mmCIF file of C-alpha atoms in Angstrom:
data_model
loop_
_atom_site.group_PDB
_atom_site.id
_atom_site.type_symbol
_atom_site.label_atom_id
_atom_site.label_comp_id
_atom_site.label_asym_id
_atom_site.label_seq_id
_atom_site.Cartn_x
_atom_site.Cartn_y
_atom_site.Cartn_z
ATOM 1 C CA MET A 110 -35.879 -5.626 56.756
ATOM 2 C CA LYS A 111 -38.065 -6.650 54.114
ATOM 3 C CA THR A 112 -37.032 -3.852 51.899
ATOM 4 C CA LYS A 113 -33.173 -5.299 52.261
ATOM 5 C CA ILE A 114 -34.261 -9.001 51.398
ATOM 6 C CA HIS A 115 -35.943 -7.454 48.010
ATOM 7 C CA VAL A 116 -32.984 -5.673 47.370
ATOM 8 C CA LEU A 117 -30.649 -8.993 48.146
ATOM 9 C CA PHE A 118 -33.498 -10.667 45.565
ATOM 10 C CA LEU A 119 -33.398 -8.311 43.059
ATOM 11 C CA LEU A 120 -29.477 -8.520 42.969
ATOM 12 C CA VAL A 121 -29.351 -12.047 42.709
ATOM 13 C CA PHE A 122 -32.080 -12.287 39.844
ATOM 14 C CA ILE A 123 -29.805 -9.765 37.907
ATOM 15 C CA LEU A 124 -26.808 -11.603 38.801
ATOM 16 C CA PHE A 125 -28.581 -15.065 37.831
ATOM 17 C CA GLN A 126 -29.763 -13.194 34.160
ATOM 18 C CA SER A 127 -26.572 -11.997 33.397
ATOM 19 C CA CYS A 128 -24.826 -15.673 33.786
ATOM 20 C CA LYS A 129 -27.758 -17.412 31.839
ATOM 21 C CA ALA A 130 -26.795 -14.476 29.455
ATOM 22 C CA GLN A 131 -23.550 -15.202 29.210
ATOM 23 C CA GLN A 132 -24.286 -19.326 28.997
ATOM 24 C CA ASP A 133 -26.931 -18.418 26.012
ATOM 25 C CA GLN A 134 -24.579 -16.606 24.093
ATOM 26 C CA ALA A 135 -24.213 -17.445 20.870
ATOM 27 C CA PHE A 136 -20.408 -18.344 19.516
ATOM 28 C CA PRO A 137 -19.580 -19.219 16.261
ATOM 29 C CA LYS A 138 -17.476 -22.295 15.686
ATOM 30 C CA VAL A 139 -14.739 -23.001 12.833
ATOM 31 C CA GLU A 140 -15.579 -25.578 10.054
ATOM 32 C CA ASN A 141 -12.566 -26.882 9.347
ATOM 33 C CA HIS A 142 -9.224 -27.952 11.051
ATOM 34 C CA PHE A 143 -5.655 -28.940 10.415
ATOM 35 C CA LYS A 144 -3.736 -32.047 11.135
ATOM 36 C CA GLY A 145 -0.433 -31.956 13.115
ATOM 37 C CA VAL A 146 0.844 -28.744 14.974
ATOM 38 C CA LEU A 147 -2.045 -26.437 13.896
ATOM 39 C CA ASP A 148 -4.690 -28.316 15.235
ATOM 40 C CA TYR A 149 -6.813 -26.732 17.742
ATOM 41 C CA ARG A 150 -8.707 -30.036 19.058
ATOM 42 C CA HIS A 151 -5.085 -30.713 20.903
ATOM 43 C CA GLU A 152 -4.576 -27.291 21.546
ATOM 44 C CA ALA A 153 -6.191 -23.620 21.648
ATOM 45 C CA LEU A 154 -5.140 -21.248 18.986
ATOM 46 C CA GLU A 155 -4.601 -17.459 19.377
ATOM 47 C CA ILE A 156 -6.231 -14.779 17.657
ATOM 48 C CA VAL A 157 -4.409 -11.507 17.064
ATOM 49 C CA GLN A 158 -3.589 -8.724 15.110
ATOM 50 C CA ARG A 159 -0.585 -6.225 14.801
ATOM 51 C CA GLN A 160 -1.744 -2.661 15.035
ATOM 52 C CA GLN A 161 -0.591 0.362 12.933
ATOM 53 C CA ASN A 162 2.190 1.012 15.372
ATOM 54 C CA GLY A 163 3.636 -2.498 15.642
ATOM 55 C CA LYS A 164 2.321 -3.373 18.423
ATOM 56 C CA GLU A 165 0.383 -6.741 18.744
ATOM 57 C CA ILE A 166 -3.379 -6.961 20.352
ATOM 58 C CA LYS A 167 -5.153 -10.025 21.366
ATOM 59 C CA LEU A 168 -8.312 -10.386 19.872
ATOM 60 C CA GLY A 169 -9.790 -14.120 21.187
ATOM 61 C CA LYS A 170 -8.841 -17.480 20.655
ATOM 62 C CA ILE A 171 -10.216 -20.901 18.998
ATOM 63 C CA ASN A 172 -10.913 -23.607 21.729
ATOM 64 C CA THR A 173 -10.455 -26.944 21.518
ATOM 65 C CA ASP A 174 -13.580 -27.857 20.338
ATOM 66 C CA GLY A 175 -13.570 -25.504 17.499
ATOM 67 C CA THR A 176 -15.746 -22.610 19.357
ATOM 68 C CA ILE A 177 -14.417 -19.159 18.654
ATOM 69 C CA TYR A 178 -14.302 -16.813 21.556
ATOM 70 C CA PHE A 179 -14.065 -13.152 20.834
ATOM 71 C CA ASN A 180 -12.177 -11.071 23.395
ATOM 72 C CA LEU A 181 -11.924 -7.695 21.383
ATOM 73 C CA PRO A 182 -9.926 -5.263 23.461
ATOM 74 C CA GLU A 183 -10.981 -1.199 23.147
ATOM 75 C CA PHE A 184 -8.127 1.369 22.465
ATOM 76 C CA ASP A 185 -7.765 4.825 21.487
ATOM 77 C CA ILE A 186 -7.781 4.370 17.445
ATOM 78 C CA LYS A 187 -7.350 8.233 16.910
ATOM 79 C CA ALA A 188 -4.126 8.157 19.403
ATOM 80 C CA LEU A 189 -2.952 5.544 17.992
ATOM 81 C CA TYR A 190 -2.722 6.713 14.217
ATOM 82 C CA ASP A 191 -1.610 10.191 16.058
ATOM 83 C CA SER A 192 1.507 8.470 17.294
ATOM 84 C CA ILE A 193 2.824 7.480 14.051
ATOM 85 C CA PRO A 194 3.264 9.258 10.668
ATOM 86 C CA LEU A 195 0.367 7.647 8.943
ATOM 87 C CA GLN A 196 -2.952 8.969 8.182
ATOM 88 C CA PRO A 197 -6.228 6.273 8.350
ATOM 89 C CA TYR A 198 -7.883 5.612 4.991
ATOM 90 C CA LYS A 199 -10.858 8.058 4.286
ATOM 91 C CA PHE A 200 -14.035 6.338 5.536
ATOM 92 C CA GLN A 201 -16.033 5.858 2.688
ATOM 93 C CA ASN A 202 -12.936 4.166 0.940
ATOM 94 C CA ILE A 203 -13.021 1.362 3.007
ATOM 95 C CA PHE A 204 -16.752 0.923 1.747
ATOM 96 C CA SER A 205 -15.357 1.373 -2.175
ATOM 97 C CA MET A 206 -17.250 4.441 -2.236
ATOM 98 C CA ASN A 207 -14.485 6.861 -3.606
ATOM 99 C CA SER A 208 -14.029 9.528 -6.402
ATOM 100 C CA SER A 209 -14.828 6.795 -9.060
ATOM 101 C CA CYS A 210 -18.409 7.094 -7.531
ATOM 102 C CA LYS A 211 -20.743 8.819 -10.188
ATOM 103 C CA ASP A 212 -21.159 12.766 -9.732
ATOM 104 C CA ARG A 213 -18.852 12.678 -6.839
ATOM 105 C CA ASP A 214 -16.606 15.333 -5.599
ATOM 106 C CA VAL A 215 -13.716 14.194 -4.036
ATOM 107 C CA PHE A 216 -12.930 17.255 -2.435
ATOM 108 C CA ALA A 217 -16.198 18.114 -0.724
ATOM 109 C CA LYS A 218 -16.563 18.023 2.832
ATOM 110 C CA THR A 219 -18.571 15.085 4.371
ATOM 111 C CA PRO A 220 -19.956 14.377 7.928
ATOM 112 C CA PHE A 221 -17.193 11.033 7.795
ATOM 113 C CA ASP A 222 -14.201 13.361 7.108
ATOM 114 C CA ALA A 223 -12.993 13.066 11.055
ATOM 115 C CA ILE A 224 -13.563 9.434 11.752
ATOM 116 C CA TYR A 225 -11.027 7.314 12.418
ATOM 117 C CA ALA A 226 -11.662 3.528 11.337
ATOM 118 C CA GLN A 227 -10.220 0.339 10.236
ATOM 119 C CA LYS A 228 -10.889 -3.168 8.914
ATOM 120 C CA TYR A 229 -8.875 -6.052 10.459
ATOM 121 C CA LYS A 230 -7.863 -9.565 9.435
ATOM 122 C CA LEU A 231 -7.615 -11.998 11.917
ATOM 123 C CA LEU A 232 -4.321 -13.863 12.483
ATOM 124 C CA ILE A 233 -3.432 -17.183 13.906
ATOM 125 C CA LYS A 234 -0.392 -17.457 16.204
ATOM 126 C CA LYS A 235 1.427 -19.989 17.394
ATOM 127 C CA TYR A 236 5.115 -20.553 18.313
ATOM 128 C CA GLY A 237 5.399 -16.973 18.024
ATOM 129 C CA ILE A 238 4.530 -16.558 14.220
ATOM 130 C CA ASN A 239 1.432 -15.867 12.468
ATOM 131 C CA VAL A 240 0.708 -19.423 11.105
ATOM 132 C CA ALA A 241 -2.885 -18.881 9.467
ATOM 133 C CA ILE A 242 -6.109 -16.473 8.950
ATOM 134 C CA LEU A 243 -9.248 -17.408 10.245
ATOM 135 C CA GLU A 244 -12.025 -16.274 7.707
ATOM 136 C CA PRO A 245 -15.386 -15.741 7.542
ATOM 137 C CA VAL A 246 -17.154 -16.579 4.485
ATOM 138 C CA GLY A 247 -20.763 -16.892 3.361
ATOM 139 C CA ASP A 248 -22.388 -20.134 2.368
ATOM 140 C CA SER A 249 -25.211 -18.220 0.104
ATOM 141 C CA LEU A 250 -25.333 -20.094 -3.767
ATOM 142 C CA VAL A 251 -27.366 -16.947 -4.812
ATOM 143 C CA ALA A 252 -24.916 -14.168 -3.690
ATOM 144 C CA ASN A 253 -21.169 -13.974 -2.748
ATOM 145 C CA SER A 254 -20.694 -12.302 0.798
ATOM 146 C CA LYS A 255 -17.454 -10.981 2.782
ATOM 147 C CA TYR A 256 -17.249 -10.385 6.141
ATOM 148 C CA PHE A 257 -14.914 -8.158 8.531
ATOM 149 C CA TRP A 258 -14.162 -6.704 11.936
ATOM 150 C CA PHE A 259 -14.400 -3.154 12.131
ATOM 151 C CA TYR A 260 -13.084 -0.564 14.289
ATOM 152 C CA ILE A 261 -14.256 2.838 14.755
ATOM 153 C CA ASP A 262 -13.742 5.648 17.354
ATOM 154 C CA ARG A 263 -17.762 6.724 17.602
ATOM 155 C CA ALA A 264 -21.290 5.536 17.006
ATOM 156 C CA ILE A 265 -22.897 7.090 13.755
ATOM 157 C CA THR A 266 -25.120 5.812 11.485
ATOM 158 C CA PHE A 267 -23.814 5.449 7.808
ATOM 159 C CA LYS A 268 -26.027 5.472 4.981
ATOM 160 C CA ASP A 269 -24.785 6.271 1.336
ATOM 161 C CA ASP A 270 -24.991 4.916 -1.962
ATOM 162 C CA CYS A 271 -22.464 4.914 -5.026
ATOM 163 C CA ILE A 272 -22.712 4.162 -8.663
ATOM 164 C CA LYS A 273 -19.388 3.312 -10.709
ATOM 165 C CA THR A 274 -19.971 3.500 -14.774
ATOM 166 C CA SER A 275 -17.303 2.777 -17.135
ATOM 167 C CA PRO A 276 -15.648 5.547 -18.837
ATOM 168 C CA THR A 277 -16.145 3.954 -22.259
ATOM 169 C CA THR A 278 -19.729 2.792 -22.666
ATOM 170 C CA ASN A 279 -21.009 5.044 -19.551
ATOM 171 C CA ASN A 280 -22.542 1.797 -18.706
ATOM 172 C CA PRO A 281 -23.022 1.292 -14.956
ATOM 173 C CA TYR A 282 -21.025 -1.969 -13.418
ATOM 174 C CA ALA A 283 -21.126 -1.608 -9.287
ATOM 175 C CA ASN A 284 -24.009 -0.230 -7.660
ATOM 176 C CA ILE A 285 -22.530 0.250 -3.872
ATOM 177 C CA SER A 286 -24.764 0.872 -1.009
ATOM 178 C CA ALA A 287 -23.927 0.912 2.569
ATOM 179 C CA ASN A 288 -27.088 0.820 5.803
ATOM 180 C CA ILE A 289 -25.014 0.305 8.902
ATOM 181 C CA LYS A 290 -25.609 1.385 12.561
ATOM 182 C CA PHE A 291 -21.965 1.494 13.987
ATOM 183 C CA GLU A 292 -21.538 1.517 17.502
ATOM 184 C CA LYS A 293 -18.048 2.742 19.206
ATOM 185 C CA GLY A 294 -15.516 0.223 19.034
ATOM 186 C CA TRP A 295 -16.058 -3.289 17.291
ATOM 187 C CA ASN A 296 -18.411 -4.039 14.396
ATOM 188 C CA PHE A 297 -18.861 -7.236 12.316
ATOM 189 C CA ILE A 298 -19.898 -6.179 8.628
ATOM 190 C CA GLU A 299 -21.118 -8.239 5.986
ATOM 191 C CA GLU A 300 -20.217 -6.980 1.961
ATOM 192 C CA ARG A 301 -22.763 -8.456 0.080
ATOM 193 C CA LEU A 302 -21.951 -9.062 -3.508
ATOM 194 C CA GLU A 303 -24.315 -9.839 -6.544
ATOM 195 C CA ILE A 304 -23.841 -10.167 -10.356
ATOM 196 C CA VAL A 305 -26.602 -8.792 -12.285
ATOM 197 C CA GLU A 306 -26.534 -9.746 -15.885
ATOM 198 C CA ASN A 307 -28.023 -6.188 -18.024
ATOM 199 C CA ASN A 308 -28.439 -5.333 -21.756
ATOM 200 C CA SER A 309 -27.194 -2.091 -22.974
ATOM 201 C CA GLU A 310 -29.956 0.002 -24.321
ATOM 202 C CA VAL A 311 -27.352 1.049 -26.970
ATOM 203 C CA ASP A 312 -26.290 -1.948 -28.757
ATOM 204 C CA SER A 313 -28.395 -4.769 -26.698
ATOM 205 C CA LEU A 314 -25.180 -6.139 -25.996
ATOM 206 C CA PRO A 315 -25.084 -7.814 -22.082
ATOM 207 C CA TYR A 316 -22.735 -6.472 -19.626
ATOM 208 C CA GLN A 317 -22.742 -7.442 -15.651
ATOM 209 C CA THR A 318 -23.176 -5.010 -13.080
ATOM 210 C CA SER A 319 -22.186 -5.952 -9.359
ATOM 211 C CA THR A 320 -24.450 -5.086 -6.685
ATOM 212 C CA ILE A 321 -22.636 -4.665 -3.467
ATOM 213 C CA HIS A 322 -24.322 -3.895 0.287
ATOM 214 C CA PHE A 323 -22.698 -2.983 3.523
ATOM 215 C CA SER A 324 -24.553 -3.972 6.446
ATOM 216 C CA LYS A 325 -24.127 -5.075 9.812
ATOM 217 C CA ILE A 326 -24.272 -8.517 11.276
ATOM 218 C CA GLU A 327 -23.650 -10.997 14.152
ATOM 219 C CA PRO A 328 -20.182 -13.195 13.624
ATOM 220 C CA ALA A 329 -22.364 -16.166 14.864
ATOM 221 C CA ASN A 330 -24.820 -15.528 12.414
ATOM 222 C CA LYS A 331 -25.445 -19.104 10.417
ATOM 223 C CA LYS A 332 -24.873 -18.134 7.173
ATOM 224 C CA VAL A 333 -21.543 -17.013 7.905
ATOM 225 C CA LYS A 334 -19.070 -19.815 7.909
ATOM 226 C CA TRP A 335 -15.324 -19.544 9.644
ATOM 227 C CA SER A 336 -12.654 -21.691 8.515
ATOM 228 C CA LEU A 337 -8.738 -21.224 9.056
ATOM 229 C CA ARG A 338 -6.154 -20.922 5.835
ATOM 230 C CA GLN A 339 -2.670 -21.742 6.568
ATOM 231 C CA ILE A 340 -0.183 -19.019 5.529
ATOM 232 C CA GLN A 341 3.172 -20.349 6.143
ATOM 233 C CA LYS A 342 4.798 -23.311 4.887
ATOM 234 C CA ASP A 343 5.197 -26.373 7.016
ATOM 235 C CA ARG A 344 8.912 -26.472 7.574
ATOM 236 C CA LYS A 345 8.865 -22.696 8.705
ATOM 237 C CA ILE A 346 6.105 -23.826 11.665
ATOM 238 C CA GLU A 347 8.517 -26.772 12.381
ATOM 239 C CA VAL A 348 11.705 -24.450 12.688
ATOM 240 C CA ALA A 349 9.452 -21.988 14.884
ATOM 241 C CA LYS A 350 8.073 -24.449 17.070
ATOM 242 C CA LYS A 351 11.971 -25.789 17.824
ATOM 243 C CA LEU A 352 12.916 -22.247 18.160
ATOM 244 C CA TYR A 353 10.082 -21.432 20.651
ATOM 245 C CA ASN A 354 10.558 -23.858 22.867
ATOM 246 C CA LEU A 355 14.458 -23.460 23.008
ATOM 247 C CA THR A 356 16.068 -21.660 26.123
ATOM 248 C CA PRO A 357 17.439 -18.490 25.642
ATOM 249 C CA ILE A 358 21.617 -17.973 25.920
ATOM 250 C CA THR A 359 21.900 -16.122 28.596
ATOM 251 C CA LYS A 360 24.088 -12.692 29.317
ATOM 252 C CA THR A 361 26.616 -14.526 30.933
ATOM 253 C CA LYS A 362 27.234 -17.154 28.108
ATOM 254 C CA PHE A 363 27.263 -14.302 25.829
ATOM 255 C CA GLU A 364 29.961 -12.248 27.784
ATOM 256 C CA LYS A 365 31.858 -15.408 28.305
ATOM 257 C CA TRP A 366 31.871 -16.141 24.416
ATOM 258 C CA VAL A 367 33.025 -12.687 23.577
ATOM 259 C CA PRO A 368 36.630 -12.593 21.655
ATOM 260 C CA ASN A 369 38.907 -9.755 22.487
ATOM 261 C CA LYS A 370 40.230 -9.576 19.135
ATOM 262 C CA LEU A 371 39.213 -10.446 15.394
ATOM 263 C CA GLY A 372 42.723 -10.929 13.857
ATOM 264 C CA ASP A 373 43.872 -7.043 13.746
ATOM 265 C CA LEU A 374 41.035 -5.542 14.999
ATOM 266 C CA SER A 375 40.443 -5.149 18.725
ATOM 267 C CA ILE A 376 37.089 -5.107 21.170
ATOM 268 C CA THR A 377 35.722 -1.374 21.886
ATOM 269 C CA THR A 378 32.199 -1.850 22.745
ATOM 270 C CA LYS A 379 30.346 -5.126 24.203
ATOM 271 C CA VAL A 380 26.795 -4.443 25.296
ATOM 272 C CA HIS A 381 23.989 -7.168 25.600
ATOM 273 C CA GLY A 382 20.480 -6.678 25.474
ATOM 274 C CA LYS A 383 20.237 -3.431 22.917
ATOM 275 C CA PRO A 384 18.721 -4.614 19.770
ATOM 276 C CA PRO A 385 19.320 -3.234 16.488
ATOM 277 C CA ILE A 386 17.626 -0.494 14.898
ATOM 278 C CA GLY A 387 13.559 -1.383 14.045
ATOM 279 C CA GLN A 388 13.858 -4.872 15.966
ATOM 280 C CA SER A 389 12.765 -5.977 19.543
ATOM 281 C CA ASN A 390 14.818 -8.947 20.552
ATOM 282 C CA LYS A 391 16.606 -7.825 23.188
ATOM 283 C CA ASN A 392 18.791 -11.130 23.992
ATOM 284 C CA ASN A 393 21.901 -10.259 21.596
ATOM 285 C CA MET A 394 25.187 -8.652 21.943
ATOM 286 C CA HIS A 395 26.556 -5.645 20.126
ATOM 287 C CA LEU A 396 29.954 -5.712 19.400
ATOM 288 C CA VAL A 397 32.477 -3.060 17.946
ATOM 289 C CA TYR A 398 35.943 -3.905 16.630
ATOM 290 C CA THR A 399 38.311 -1.399 15.436
ATOM 291 C CA ASN A 400 41.531 -0.671 14.035
ATOM 292 C CA LYS A 401 42.258 2.927 14.290
ATOM 293 C CA VAL A 402 45.879 2.912 12.124
ATOM 294 C CA GLU A 403 43.794 1.142 9.504
ATOM 295 C CA LYS A 404 40.680 3.515 10.037
ATOM 296 C CA ARG A 405 38.835 -0.156 10.160
ATOM 297 C CA GLU A 406 35.728 -0.735 11.726
ATOM 298 C CA ILE A 407 33.344 -3.409 12.338
ATOM 299 C CA ASP A 408 29.916 -2.878 13.777
ATOM 300 C CA ILE A 409 28.356 -6.235 15.029
ATOM 301 C CA TYR A 410 25.071 -7.943 16.422
ATOM 302 C CA VAL A 411 24.681 -11.395 17.277
ATOM 303 C CA VAL A 412 21.091 -12.201 17.831
ATOM 304 C CA ASP A 413 20.086 -15.243 19.375
ATOM 305 C CA CYS A 414 16.487 -16.250 17.906
ATOM 306 C CA ALA A 415 14.863 -18.888 20.805
ATOM 307 C CA LYS A 416 11.355 -17.765 21.641
ATOM 308 C CA ASN A 417 11.459 -14.811 18.789
ATOM 309 C CA PRO A 418 11.167 -17.225 15.645
ATOM 310 C CA ASP A 419 9.851 -13.753 13.847
ATOM 311 C CA ASP A 420 13.330 -12.805 13.327
ATOM 312 C CA ILE A 421 14.549 -16.004 11.316
ATOM 313 C CA GLY A 422 11.424 -15.452 9.019
ATOM 314 C CA MET A 423 12.942 -12.298 8.150
ATOM 315 C CA ILE A 424 16.312 -13.634 7.002
ATOM 316 C CA ASP A 425 14.981 -16.496 5.531
ATOM 317 C CA PHE A 426 13.155 -14.084 3.152
ATOM 318 C CA ALA A 427 16.525 -11.994 2.685
ATOM 319 C CA TYR A 428 18.424 -15.175 2.104
ATOM 320 C CA ALA A 429 15.529 -16.537 -0.872
ATOM 321 C CA MET A 430 15.517 -12.816 -2.338
ATOM 322 C CA GLU A 431 18.892 -12.478 -2.618
ATOM 323 C CA ASN A 432 20.072 -16.200 -4.143
ATOM 324 C CA LYS A 433 16.550 -16.339 -6.246
ATOM 325 C CA GLY A 434 17.955 -17.714 -9.677
ATOM 326 C CA LYS A 435 21.483 -18.697 -8.767
ATOM 327 C CA ASP A 436 23.134 -21.957 -9.315
ATOM 328 C CA GLU A 437 24.048 -23.571 -6.043
ATOM 329 C CA LYS A 438 27.527 -23.212 -6.754
ATOM 330 C CA ASP A 439 27.182 -19.429 -6.602
ATOM 331 C CA ILE A 440 25.233 -19.224 -3.591
ATOM 332 C CA LYS A 441 27.389 -17.735 -0.520
ATOM 333 C CA PRO A 442 26.730 -18.719 3.153
ATOM 334 C CA TYR A 443 25.989 -14.942 3.756
ATOM 335 C CA ILE A 444 24.497 -11.647 1.989
ATOM 336 C CA ALA A 445 26.361 -8.823 1.646
ATOM 337 C CA GLN A 446 25.697 -5.599 0.112
ATOM 338 C CA TYR A 447 27.920 -2.421 -0.373
ATOM 339 C CA SER A 448 26.081 0.855 1.175
ATOM 340 C CA GLU A 449 27.738 3.902 -0.997
ATOM 341 C CA GLU A 450 25.595 6.377 1.413
ATOM 342 C CA LYS A 451 27.503 4.985 4.499
ATOM 343 C CA LYS A 452 30.545 3.809 2.819
ATOM 344 C CA ALA A 453 30.297 0.434 4.239
ATOM 345 C CA THR A 454 29.574 -3.126 3.784
ATOM 346 C CA GLN A 455 26.102 -4.965 5.576
ATOM 347 C CA LEU A 456 26.671 -8.630 5.995
ATOM 348 C CA LEU A 457 23.891 -10.907 6.939
ATOM 349 C CA TYR A 458 24.795 -14.210 8.400
ATOM 350 C CA LYS A 459 22.410 -17.269 9.851
ATOM 351 C CA VAL A 460 23.745 -19.983 12.380
ATOM 352 C CA GLU A 461 21.852 -23.279 12.428
ATOM 353 C CA ASP A 462 18.521 -21.545 12.075
ATOM 354 C CA ARG A 463 18.833 -19.522 15.400
ATOM 355 C CA ILE A 464 21.293 -17.203 15.321
ATOM 356 C CA ILE A 465 21.500 -14.070 13.327
ATOM 357 C CA VAL A 466 24.609 -11.736 12.624
ATOM 358 C CA ASN A 467 24.389 -8.622 11.459
ATOM 359 C CA ALA A 468 27.783 -6.768 10.734
ATOM 360 C CA SER A 469 28.844 -3.498 9.301
ATOM 361 C CA GLY A 470 31.958 -3.082 8.108
ATOM 362 C CA VAL A 471 34.032 0.289 7.719
ATOM 363 C CA ASN A 472 36.853 -0.049 5.048
ATOM 364 C CA ILE A 473 36.381 -3.497 4.770
ATOM 365 C CA ASN A 474 34.890 -5.335 1.440
ATOM 366 C CA ALA A 475 32.507 -8.375 1.645
ATOM 367 C CA GLU A 476 35.055 -11.148 1.432
ATOM 368 C CA GLU A 477 37.439 -9.554 4.161
ATOM 369 C CA LEU A 478 34.205 -8.985 6.544
ATOM 370 C CA TRP A 479 33.184 -12.751 6.336
ATOM 371 C CA ASP A 480 36.800 -13.469 7.615
ATOM 372 C CA TYR A 481 36.448 -11.649 10.460
ATOM 373 C CA ILE A 482 32.807 -12.833 10.983
ATOM 374 C CA LYS A 483 34.228 -16.612 10.688
ATOM 375 C CA LYS A 484 36.884 -15.312 13.310
ATOM 376 C CA LEU A 485 33.894 -15.081 15.490
ATOM 377 C CA ASN A 486 33.212 -18.701 15.734
ATOM 378 C CA VAL A 487 29.409 -17.683 16.669
ATOM 379 C CA GLU A 488 28.718 -21.679 16.551
ATOM 380 C CA LYS A 489 30.605 -21.733 19.551
ATOM 381 C CA LEU A 490 27.843 -19.982 21.493
ATOM 382 C CA LEU A 491 25.442 -23.202 20.566
ATOM 383 C CA LYS A 492 27.473 -25.994 22.330
ATOM 384 C CA GLU A 493 27.295 -27.020 25.932
#
């Protein structure tokens, strides 16, 4: 009986110590805040990152008191890179220790050649888009420090040095060193930079040398200052907010709207939920209209961006690139381009910052394709 009581007491003690350790754990805090929709004091902000395969992972959040809570997920980084046609960076290159290092053979084998690792930025997501970056910076006036989260597929000790010299004067311009005991998974790294004034032995002219040292540090260290940097314009955030709060167009409404004919073209395909190649938004209609006699065909995707504001951002960028430097009188309501390879005209059209029409026409020029698209009357989808 005494043994059972002793074991029970021990379990309770361990549990208490575990809870106490969690309560005592130091969390970093954001030094600044924005007004308006990006003010974390009104609503917590989500920290995310997009992996190399396009999938998004959640890295934590900023609470309403500005406290940063990291909830970093474990994953198989080797399997991630093996699943895509992309090779990871050479390990030493991540720390600027590459072929420009003095007396270094770029083809020589090293103990780090088989390592899979990656640096990560911390993105803030709201209303379905990335609106800001959470940046850790140093506060020292003597040295300039940068910080980053780093993921590695194994636990290793990385110790290396690199001297970079000018090809013209042979003077060293950078001394880089690293001494890091990596844990498998996530590690928080400091890149400390110091600028030193030197005199050349040849001509006594002064030159600068950068001394850079990489080491491991805790994200809650007091010398690390965390701040937010907005990366989207206010208008884009407002558009995203509007789209994110809209109710998507239903499949029934899509199907009821679809016209059976577009002028001399008849519908041959009507499919809901099949996204265009390279996109993931399934709230769309895929339509194909043909005229076999004239050998004409139009392939159309009508995409609703409610809950998916990133899609609008992509077409806005396309509009901006197409109309850059044009007079207002020369700007058309659509973007069109002819593909010599496919012998088809591609057309993009945006409706009220919500719906995207992506059309491709065979044996149809841009003006004719636009006339057909107008007959679709996509605007009707937005009416009650």
